[in-house]
GROMACS .gro file of C-alpha atoms in nm:
model
  278
    1UNK     CA    1  -1.019  -3.033   0.434
    2UNK     CA    2  -0.755  -2.980   0.167
    3UNK     CA    3  -0.573  -2.645   0.146
    4UNK     CA    4  -0.391  -2.532  -0.167
    5UNK     CA    5  -0.191  -2.230  -0.055
    6UNK     CA    6  -0.032  -1.977  -0.294
    7UNK     CA    7   0.346  -1.966  -0.292
    8UNK     CA    8   0.519  -1.650  -0.160
    9UNK     CA    9   0.688  -1.561  -0.489
   10UNK     CA   10   0.353  -1.568  -0.668
   11UNK     CA   11   0.204  -1.318  -0.424
   12UNK     CA   12   0.494  -1.081  -0.483
   13UNK     CA   13   0.499  -1.132  -0.860
   14UNK     CA   14   0.137  -1.021  -0.891
   15UNK     CA   15   0.208  -0.689  -0.719
   16UNK     CA   16   0.533  -0.637  -0.909
   17UNK     CA   17   0.349  -0.684  -1.238
   18UNK     CA   18   0.083  -0.433  -1.133
   19UNK     CA   19   0.351  -0.183  -1.028
   20UNK     CA   20   0.543  -0.234  -1.350
   21UNK     CA   21   0.234  -0.184  -1.570
   22UNK     CA   22   0.121   0.130  -1.388
   23UNK     CA   23   0.470   0.281  -1.394
   24UNK     CA   24   0.502   0.206  -1.765
   25UNK     CA   25   0.162   0.364  -1.835
   26UNK     CA   26   0.240   0.666  -1.618
   27UNK     CA   27   0.577   0.733  -1.780
   28UNK     CA   28   0.431   0.702  -2.129
   29UNK     CA   29   0.143   0.931  -2.033
   30UNK     CA   30   0.390   1.188  -1.901
   31UNK     CA   31   0.586   1.179  -2.226
   32UNK     CA   32   0.289   1.201  -2.462
   33UNK     CA   33   0.028   1.406  -2.275
   34UNK     CA   34  -0.063   1.727  -2.459
   35UNK     CA   35  -0.225   1.918  -2.173
   36UNK     CA   36  -0.243   2.294  -2.208
   37UNK     CA   37  -0.348   2.356  -1.847
   38UNK     CA   38  -0.381   2.174  -1.514
   39UNK     CA   39  -0.756   2.188  -1.464
   40UNK     CA   40  -0.907   1.873  -1.315
   41UNK     CA   41  -1.118   1.715  -1.594
   42UNK     CA   42  -1.492   1.664  -1.547
   43UNK     CA   43  -1.497   1.881  -1.236
   44UNK     CA   44  -1.759   2.160  -1.213
   45UNK     CA   45  -1.603   2.322  -0.905
   46UNK     CA   46  -1.226   2.289  -0.897
   47UNK     CA   47  -1.034   2.364  -0.576
   48UNK     CA   48  -0.697   2.540  -0.611
   49UNK     CA   49  -0.545   2.532  -0.260
   50UNK     CA   50  -0.223   2.729  -0.332
   51UNK     CA   51  -0.212   2.879  -0.680
   52UNK     CA   52   0.121   3.050  -0.618
   53UNK     CA   53   0.281   2.710  -0.539
   54UNK     CA   54   0.130   2.524  -0.834
   55UNK     CA   55   0.309   2.372  -1.132
   56UNK     CA   56   0.303   2.473  -1.491
   57UNK     CA   57   0.246   2.190  -1.739
   58UNK     CA   58   0.613   2.110  -1.794
   59UNK     CA   59   0.686   2.126  -1.423
   60UNK     CA   60   0.400   1.887  -1.354
   61UNK     CA   61   0.524   1.654  -1.629
   62UNK     CA   62   0.869   1.633  -1.470
   63UNK     CA   63   0.735   1.595  -1.116
   64UNK     CA   64   0.485   1.332  -1.229
   65UNK     CA   65   0.765   1.108  -1.359
   66UNK     CA   66   0.935   1.123  -1.019
   67UNK     CA   67   0.603   1.065  -0.842
   68UNK     CA   68   0.519   0.763  -1.057
   69UNK     CA   69   0.856   0.598  -0.987
   70UNK     CA   70   0.826   0.670  -0.615
   71UNK     CA   71   0.481   0.511  -0.605
   72UNK     CA   72   0.610   0.212  -0.797
   73UNK     CA   73   0.875   0.162  -0.530
   74UNK     CA   74   0.617   0.207  -0.254
   75UNK     CA   75   0.395  -0.064  -0.404
   76UNK     CA   76   0.690  -0.304  -0.425
   77UNK     CA   77   0.786  -0.250  -0.061
   78UNK     CA   78   0.429  -0.280   0.062
   79UNK     CA   79   0.398  -0.619  -0.111
   80UNK     CA   80   0.667  -0.765   0.116
   81UNK     CA   81   0.433  -0.780   0.417
   82UNK     CA   82   0.165  -0.997   0.249
   83UNK     CA   83   0.439  -1.211   0.094
   84UNK     CA   84   0.596  -1.282   0.434
   85UNK     CA   85   0.250  -1.350   0.580
   86UNK     CA   86   0.212  -1.636   0.334
   87UNK     CA   87   0.560  -1.753   0.432
   88UNK     CA   88   0.442  -1.754   0.794
   89UNK     CA   89   0.129  -1.953   0.712
   90UNK     CA   90   0.320  -2.212   0.512
   91UNK     CA   91   0.585  -2.244   0.783
   92UNK     CA   92   0.314  -2.288   1.046
   93UNK     CA   93   0.132  -2.561   0.855
   94UNK     CA   94   0.448  -2.755   0.773
   95UNK     CA   95   0.557  -2.759   1.138
   96UNK     CA   96   0.230  -2.921   1.253
   97UNK     CA   97   0.218  -3.282   1.360
   98UNK     CA   98   0.066  -3.535   1.123
   99UNK     CA   99   0.157  -3.806   0.871
  100UNK     CA  100   0.319  -3.715   0.539
  101UNK     CA  101   0.220  -3.920   0.234
  102UNK     CA  102   0.408  -3.938  -0.100
  103UNK     CA  103   0.195  -3.876  -0.411
  104UNK     CA  104   0.225  -4.023  -0.761
  105UNK     CA  105   0.333  -3.691  -0.911
  106UNK     CA  106   0.637  -3.675  -0.683
  107UNK     CA  107   0.482  -3.430  -0.439
  108UNK     CA  108   0.380  -3.516  -0.087
  109UNK     CA  109   0.085  -3.435   0.133
  110UNK     CA  110   0.080  -3.334   0.499
  111UNK     CA  111  -0.226  -3.448   0.690
  112UNK     CA  112  -0.187  -3.195   0.968
  113UNK     CA  113  -0.409  -3.178   1.273
  114UNK     CA  114  -0.530  -2.848   1.415
  115UNK     CA  115  -0.776  -2.761   1.687
  116UNK     CA  116  -1.010  -2.467   1.647
  117UNK     CA  117  -0.817  -2.280   1.913
  118UNK     CA  118  -0.486  -2.334   1.729
  119UNK     CA  119  -0.646  -2.206   1.408
  120UNK     CA  120  -0.786  -1.893   1.572
  121UNK     CA  121  -0.464  -1.822   1.760
  122UNK     CA  122  -0.211  -1.882   1.484
  123UNK     CA  123  -0.397  -1.814   1.160
  124UNK     CA  124  -0.657  -1.552   1.250
  125UNK     CA  125  -0.507  -1.356   1.541
  126UNK     CA  126  -0.155  -1.450   1.435
  127UNK     CA  127  -0.200  -1.271   1.103
  128UNK     CA  128  -0.303  -0.947   1.272
  129UNK     CA  129  -0.015  -0.968   1.518
  130UNK     CA  130   0.239  -1.043   1.245
  131UNK     CA  131   0.108  -0.758   1.029
  132UNK     CA  132   0.185  -0.507   1.304
  133UNK     CA  133   0.552  -0.607   1.322
  134UNK     CA  134   0.806  -0.384   1.143
  135UNK     CA  135   0.974  -0.553   0.848
  136UNK     CA  136   1.302  -0.637   1.031
  137UNK     CA  137   1.102  -0.802   1.309
  138UNK     CA  138   0.895  -1.000   1.060
  139UNK     CA  139   1.215  -1.153   0.925
  140UNK     CA  140   1.346  -1.222   1.276
  141UNK     CA  141   1.016  -1.381   1.381
  142UNK     CA  142   1.027  -1.628   1.091
  143UNK     CA  143   1.388  -1.716   1.168
  144UNK     CA  144   1.334  -1.770   1.538
  145UNK     CA  145   0.995  -1.938   1.520
  146UNK     CA  146   1.056  -2.179   1.232
  147UNK     CA  147   1.434  -2.181   1.171
  148UNK     CA  148   1.351  -2.025   0.838
  149UNK     CA  149   1.661  -1.923   0.642
  150UNK     CA  150   1.680  -1.548   0.600
  151UNK     CA  151   1.702  -1.457   0.228
  152UNK     CA  152   2.038  -1.325   0.116
  153UNK     CA  153   1.878  -1.007  -0.023
  154UNK     CA  154   1.706  -0.916   0.306
  155UNK     CA  155   1.938  -0.622   0.378
  156UNK     CA  156   1.882  -0.488   0.027
  157UNK     CA  157   1.505  -0.502   0.083
  158UNK     CA  158   1.538  -0.331   0.423
  159UNK     CA  159   1.735  -0.045   0.263
  160UNK     CA  160   1.465  -0.007  -0.004
  161UNK     CA  161   1.199  -0.009   0.268
  162UNK     CA  162   1.388   0.273   0.440
  163UNK     CA  163   1.380   0.471   0.114
  164UNK     CA  164   1.005   0.405   0.090
  165UNK     CA  165   0.954   0.535   0.445
  166UNK     CA  166   1.142   0.853   0.360
  167UNK     CA  167   0.932   0.904   0.045
  168UNK     CA  168   0.603   0.844   0.226
  169UNK     CA  169   0.665   1.026   0.554
  170UNK     CA  170   0.912   1.301   0.463
  171UNK     CA  171   0.835   1.369   0.096
  172UNK     CA  172   1.162   1.198   0.009
  173UNK     CA  173   1.382   1.449   0.194
  174UNK     CA  174   1.637   1.257   0.399
  175UNK     CA  175   1.643   1.349   0.768
  176UNK     CA  176   1.773   1.219   1.096
  177UNK     CA  177   1.497   0.959   1.125
  178UNK     CA  178   1.626   0.793   0.809
  179UNK     CA  179   1.971   0.721   0.951
  180UNK     CA  180   2.038   0.371   1.085
  181UNK     CA  181   2.323   0.474   1.313
  182UNK     CA  182   2.398   0.804   1.484
  183UNK     CA  183   2.725   0.842   1.293
  184UNK     CA  184   2.568   0.796   0.949
  185UNK     CA  185   2.578   1.089   0.709
  186UNK     CA  186   2.291   0.983   0.490
  187UNK     CA  187   2.065   0.708   0.362
  188UNK     CA  188   2.220   0.426   0.159
  189UNK     CA  189   2.000   0.214  -0.066
  190UNK     CA  190   2.111  -0.113  -0.223
  191UNK     CA  191   1.967  -0.335  -0.493
  192UNK     CA  192   2.078  -0.607  -0.732
  193UNK     CA  193   2.077  -0.567  -1.105
  194UNK     CA  194   2.131  -0.793  -1.405
  195UNK     CA  195   2.380  -0.717  -1.679
  196UNK     CA  196   2.444  -0.882  -2.013
  197UNK     CA  197   2.817  -0.936  -2.065
  198UNK     CA  198   3.010  -1.061  -2.365
  199UNK     CA  199   3.364  -1.175  -2.405
  200UNK     CA  200   3.602  -1.463  -2.365
  201UNK     CA  201   3.668  -1.557  -2.003
  202UNK     CA  202   3.777  -1.274  -1.777
  203UNK     CA  203   3.794  -1.016  -2.056
  204UNK     CA  204   3.423  -0.935  -2.043
  205UNK     CA  205   3.238  -0.619  -2.133
  206UNK     CA  206   2.889  -0.502  -2.043
  207UNK     CA  207   2.646  -0.491  -2.335
  208UNK     CA  208   2.410  -0.203  -2.398
  209UNK     CA  209   2.116  -0.178  -2.637
  210UNK     CA  210   2.258  -0.204  -2.989
  211UNK     CA  211   2.598  -0.338  -2.879
  212UNK     CA  212   2.781  -0.550  -3.138
  213UNK     CA  213   2.885  -0.902  -3.038
  214UNK     CA  214   3.164  -1.075  -3.229
  215UNK     CA  215   3.113  -1.426  -3.363
  216UNK     CA  216   3.363  -1.579  -3.119
  217UNK     CA  217   3.219  -1.414  -2.807
  218UNK     CA  218   2.977  -1.567  -2.562
  219UNK     CA  219   2.692  -1.375  -2.395
  220UNK     CA  220   2.591  -1.436  -2.035
  221UNK     CA  221   2.399  -1.271  -1.752
  222UNK     CA  222   2.566  -1.156  -1.433
  223UNK     CA  223   2.407  -1.016  -1.119
  224UNK     CA  224   2.584  -0.735  -0.936
  225UNK     CA  225   2.498  -0.504  -0.648
  226UNK     CA  226   2.435  -0.133  -0.690
  227UNK     CA  227   2.423   0.130  -0.417
  228UNK     CA  228   2.302   0.488  -0.408
  229UNK     CA  229   2.347   0.726  -0.115
  230UNK     CA  230   2.142   1.032  -0.027
  231UNK     CA  231   2.283   1.293   0.214
  232UNK     CA  232   2.073   1.459   0.484
  233UNK     CA  233   1.857   1.720   0.315
  234UNK     CA  234   1.881   1.549  -0.023
  235UNK     CA  235   1.574   1.411  -0.196
  236UNK     CA  236   1.541   1.038  -0.267
  237UNK     CA  237   1.492   0.984  -0.641
  238UNK     CA  238   1.542   0.694  -0.878
  239UNK     CA  239   1.581   0.673  -1.253
  240UNK     CA  240   1.369   0.450  -1.475
  241UNK     CA  241   1.658   0.205  -1.512
  242UNK     CA  242   1.705   0.195  -1.135
  243UNK     CA  243   1.334   0.124  -1.086
  244UNK     CA  244   1.359  -0.174  -1.322
  245UNK     CA  245   1.664  -0.303  -1.135
  246UNK     CA  246   1.487  -0.253  -0.801
  247UNK     CA  247   1.186  -0.451  -0.927
  248UNK     CA  248   1.422  -0.737  -1.013
  249UNK     CA  249   1.562  -0.723  -0.659
  250UNK     CA  250   1.214  -0.772  -0.512
  251UNK     CA  251   1.148  -1.063  -0.748
  252UNK     CA  252   1.476  -1.231  -0.651
  253UNK     CA  253   1.396  -1.178  -0.283
  254UNK     CA  254   1.057  -1.343  -0.332
  255UNK     CA  255   1.219  -1.644  -0.496
  256UNK     CA  256   1.473  -1.670  -0.214
  257UNK     CA  257   1.196  -1.647   0.047
  258UNK     CA  258   1.005  -1.919  -0.135
  259UNK     CA  259   1.314  -2.144  -0.152
  260UNK     CA  260   1.365  -2.109   0.224
  261UNK     CA  261   1.001  -2.202   0.280
  262UNK     CA  262   1.018  -2.504   0.049
  263UNK     CA  263   1.323  -2.628   0.236
  264UNK     CA  264   1.108  -2.657   0.548
  265UNK     CA  265   0.867  -2.875   0.354
  266UNK     CA  266   1.151  -3.091   0.226
  267UNK     CA  267   1.241  -3.179   0.586
  268UNK     CA  268   0.903  -3.352   0.606
  269UNK     CA  269   0.942  -3.550   0.283
  270UNK     CA  270   0.876  -3.918   0.354
  271UNK     CA  271   1.186  -4.138   0.365
  272UNK     CA  272   1.026  -4.381   0.121
  273UNK     CA  273   0.977  -4.109  -0.139
  274UNK     CA  274   1.336  -3.990  -0.094
  275UNK     CA  275   1.466  -4.343  -0.141
  276UNK     CA  276   1.271  -4.380  -0.466
  277UNK     CA  277   1.407  -4.054  -0.603
  278UNK     CA  278   1.770  -4.138  -0.520
   0.00000   0.00000   0.00000
């Protein structure tokens, strides 16, 4: 049978879009909601577990913004597992024995051969086994099993996953479990952001919304790393701008993961097709 498998970056993009849309809606709702109380709508019997610890409307509005951004980050991190599972599947298929045939559109087809036992072991049970691995071990497994090139942004993603774990398991309050090494004083999170810069050569300046650009200047995009540290006892929080930059980091990671996977396929490209292209 013929299998058309989704590419890893596409899997991640779908979740990133969902996260982005829900965060945008949530932030706009927080800004424009005109609630006068915090009763649950359409509820005949409302449960108030701890009235003395409840929010007023403005307190809930502020906390909701933080909560929305935290959940947006959580969704991004949790999309990495399914993305790497598709990487694993693609790597597995492209390391199977079988002839490779060039196609008229420049692509090529692998006619791989699998037994039922191989399918059940590597696709069915393999998915469950891979899913149970922590994220660092997922990356190591792909490297060791298929010589898959680890994406450059892997350490950035691992630091964001650590922030997600703190948000989910410790309400965002950094504790000892969040430290990588015993001598660490806090949790450091890294991501990559894009900046628009203008200027001639090395004399560049970062553009902001509404910045004026002179006629002789050129505008380009540069990618730089950002880092934010949270001390023990401090709460992990991100601004709206940081969330947007973090989303970009996940997208770039997905593209890097996909490139590494496609390189494995290129090793199987038929020599005849390569000769035609060159």
